[in-house]
Coordinates of C-alpha atoms in Angstrom, one line a residue:
X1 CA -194.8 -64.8 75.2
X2 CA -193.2 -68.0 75.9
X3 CA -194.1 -69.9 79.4
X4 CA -192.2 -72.6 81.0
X5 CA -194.2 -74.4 83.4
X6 CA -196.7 -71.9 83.3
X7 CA -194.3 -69.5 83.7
X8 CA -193.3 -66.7 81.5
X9 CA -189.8 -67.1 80.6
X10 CA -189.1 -64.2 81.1
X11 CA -188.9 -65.0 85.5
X12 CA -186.5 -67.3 84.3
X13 CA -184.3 -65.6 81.4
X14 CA -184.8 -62.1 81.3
X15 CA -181.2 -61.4 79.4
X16 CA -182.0 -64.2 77.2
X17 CA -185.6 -63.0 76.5
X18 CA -184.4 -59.4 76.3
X19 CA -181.0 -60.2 73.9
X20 CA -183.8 -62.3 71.6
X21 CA -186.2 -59.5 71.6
X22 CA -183.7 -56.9 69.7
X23 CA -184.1 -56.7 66.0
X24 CA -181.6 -59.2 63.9
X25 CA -181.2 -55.6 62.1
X26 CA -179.4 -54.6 65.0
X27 CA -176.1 -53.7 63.7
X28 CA -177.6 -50.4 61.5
X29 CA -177.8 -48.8 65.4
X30 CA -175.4 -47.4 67.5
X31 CA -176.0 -48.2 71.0
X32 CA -177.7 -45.3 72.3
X33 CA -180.2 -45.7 70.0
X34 CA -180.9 -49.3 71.0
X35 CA -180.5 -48.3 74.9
X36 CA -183.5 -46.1 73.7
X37 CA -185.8 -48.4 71.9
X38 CA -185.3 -51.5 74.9
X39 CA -186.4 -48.2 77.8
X40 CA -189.4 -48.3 75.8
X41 CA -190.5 -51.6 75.7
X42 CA -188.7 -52.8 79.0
X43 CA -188.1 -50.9 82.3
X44 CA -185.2 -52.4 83.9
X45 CA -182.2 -50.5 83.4
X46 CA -179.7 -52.7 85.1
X47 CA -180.9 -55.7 82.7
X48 CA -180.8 -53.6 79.3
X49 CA -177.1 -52.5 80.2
X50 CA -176.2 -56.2 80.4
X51 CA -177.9 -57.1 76.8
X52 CA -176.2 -54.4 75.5
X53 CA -172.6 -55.3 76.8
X54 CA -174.0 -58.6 75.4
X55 CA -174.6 -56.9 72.0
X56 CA -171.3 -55.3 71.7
X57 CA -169.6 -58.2 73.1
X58 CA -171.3 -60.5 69.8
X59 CA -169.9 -57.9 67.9
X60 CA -173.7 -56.5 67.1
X61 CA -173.1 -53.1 68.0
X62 CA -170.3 -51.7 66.4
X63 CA -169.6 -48.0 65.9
X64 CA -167.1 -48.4 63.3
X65 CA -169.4 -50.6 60.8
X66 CA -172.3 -47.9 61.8
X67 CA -170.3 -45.1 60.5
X68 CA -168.9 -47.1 57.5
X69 CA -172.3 -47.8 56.6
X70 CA -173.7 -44.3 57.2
X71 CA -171.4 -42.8 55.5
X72 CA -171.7 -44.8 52.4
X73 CA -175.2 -44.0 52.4
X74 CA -175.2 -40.6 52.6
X75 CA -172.6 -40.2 50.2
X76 CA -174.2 -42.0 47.5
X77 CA -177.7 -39.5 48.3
X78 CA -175.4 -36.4 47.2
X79 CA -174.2 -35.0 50.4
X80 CA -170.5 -34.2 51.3
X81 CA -167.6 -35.3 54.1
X82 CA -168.5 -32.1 55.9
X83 CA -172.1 -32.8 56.3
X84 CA -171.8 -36.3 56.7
X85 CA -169.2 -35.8 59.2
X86 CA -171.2 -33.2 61.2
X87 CA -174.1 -35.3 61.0
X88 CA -172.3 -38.1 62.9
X89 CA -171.2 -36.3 65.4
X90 CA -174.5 -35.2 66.1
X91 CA -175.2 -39.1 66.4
X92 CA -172.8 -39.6 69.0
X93 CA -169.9 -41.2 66.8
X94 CA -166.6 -40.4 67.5
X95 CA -164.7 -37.4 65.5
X96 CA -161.8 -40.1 65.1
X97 CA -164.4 -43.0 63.8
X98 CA -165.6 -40.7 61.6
X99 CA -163.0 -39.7 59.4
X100 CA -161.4 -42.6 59.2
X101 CA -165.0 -44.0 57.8
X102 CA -165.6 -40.8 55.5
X103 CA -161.2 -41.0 54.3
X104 CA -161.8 -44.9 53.3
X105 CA -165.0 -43.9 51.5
X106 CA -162.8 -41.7 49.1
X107 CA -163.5 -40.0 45.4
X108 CA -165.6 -37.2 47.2
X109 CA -164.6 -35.1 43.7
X110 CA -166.5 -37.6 41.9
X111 CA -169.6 -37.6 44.7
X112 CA -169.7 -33.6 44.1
X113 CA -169.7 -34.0 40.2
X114 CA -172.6 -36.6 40.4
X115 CA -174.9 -34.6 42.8
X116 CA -174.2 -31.5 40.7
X117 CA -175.1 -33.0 37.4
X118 CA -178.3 -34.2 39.5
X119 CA -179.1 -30.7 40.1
X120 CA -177.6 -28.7 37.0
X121 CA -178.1 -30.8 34.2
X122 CA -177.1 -27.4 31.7
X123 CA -173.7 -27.5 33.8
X124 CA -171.4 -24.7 35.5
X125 CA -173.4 -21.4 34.2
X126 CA -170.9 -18.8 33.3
X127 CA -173.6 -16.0 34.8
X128 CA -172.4 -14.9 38.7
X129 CA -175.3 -14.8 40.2
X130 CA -176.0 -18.8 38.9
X131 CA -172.8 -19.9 39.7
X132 CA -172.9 -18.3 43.1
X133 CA -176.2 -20.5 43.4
X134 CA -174.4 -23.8 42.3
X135 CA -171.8 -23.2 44.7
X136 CA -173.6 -22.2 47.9
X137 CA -175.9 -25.9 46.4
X138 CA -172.7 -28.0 47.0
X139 CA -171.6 -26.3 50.2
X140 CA -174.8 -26.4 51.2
X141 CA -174.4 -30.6 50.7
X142 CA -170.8 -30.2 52.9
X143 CA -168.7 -30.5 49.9
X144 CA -165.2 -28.7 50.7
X145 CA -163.7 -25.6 48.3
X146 CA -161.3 -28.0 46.6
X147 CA -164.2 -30.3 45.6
X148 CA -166.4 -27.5 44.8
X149 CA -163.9 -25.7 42.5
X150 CA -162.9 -29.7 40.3
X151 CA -166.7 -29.4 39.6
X152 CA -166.8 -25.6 38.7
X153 CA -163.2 -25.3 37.2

């Protein structure tokens, strides 16, 4: 801790000592999440609310850029617009954020046909019960019927 005077600098700064006390990787959280993590460390409620409105304000906390990045992420680990969708509004991200982030991200054919060949390196089986299995895998990863059916023909 840093004193002035012999004082912690936090009598005299608290904002300042709470706004430099959040990670520089702030940005990867939304700010619930960082609501969360300064409750844990700090108890002063009023203060946190104002580094936060400091956060967004600096352009630190941004929704949009959380879902961009999210999305991007989760897309390139195998998983679909449904899940990935679902999954954000789980996190508190806005249904309209969300698609707009998961629309830009595009060629979801192309993510299904990556994550399948991942999983079925033989390919689309020809057997029902298989390719009943190979389809319930790429719904299961919240891939839609049209997506499903460009991998599967």
């Amino acid at each position: 801790m840093n004193f002035l005077f012999g004082i912690p600098m936090i009598t005299f700064f608290p904002t300042f000592f709470l706004f430099e006390s959040v990670s520089v990787s702030v940005w990867l959280y939304r700010e619930k999440e960082i609501k969360n993590k300064l409750l844990n460390k700090f108890d002063t409620p009023e203060l946190i609310d104002e580094v936060i409105l400091k956060l967004i304000e600096n352009n630190l906390i941004n929704n949009v850029r959380y879902a961009e990045m999210y999305v991007h992420v989760r897309k390139r680990k195998g998983f679909g617009p449904k899940k990935i969708q679902f999954e954000l509004m789980t996190k508190g991200i806005d249904d309209s954020i969300s698609s707009i982030a998961i629309t830009e991200e595009g060629s979801w054919k192309e993510a299904a046909q990556k994550a399948f060949n991942k999983k079925f390196q033989n390919g689309a089986s020809n057997e029902f019960k298989e390719r009943n299995k190979q389809k319930n895998f790429l719904q299961n990863r919240g891939f839609s019927f049209e997506e499903i059916d460009s991998v599967l023909g």
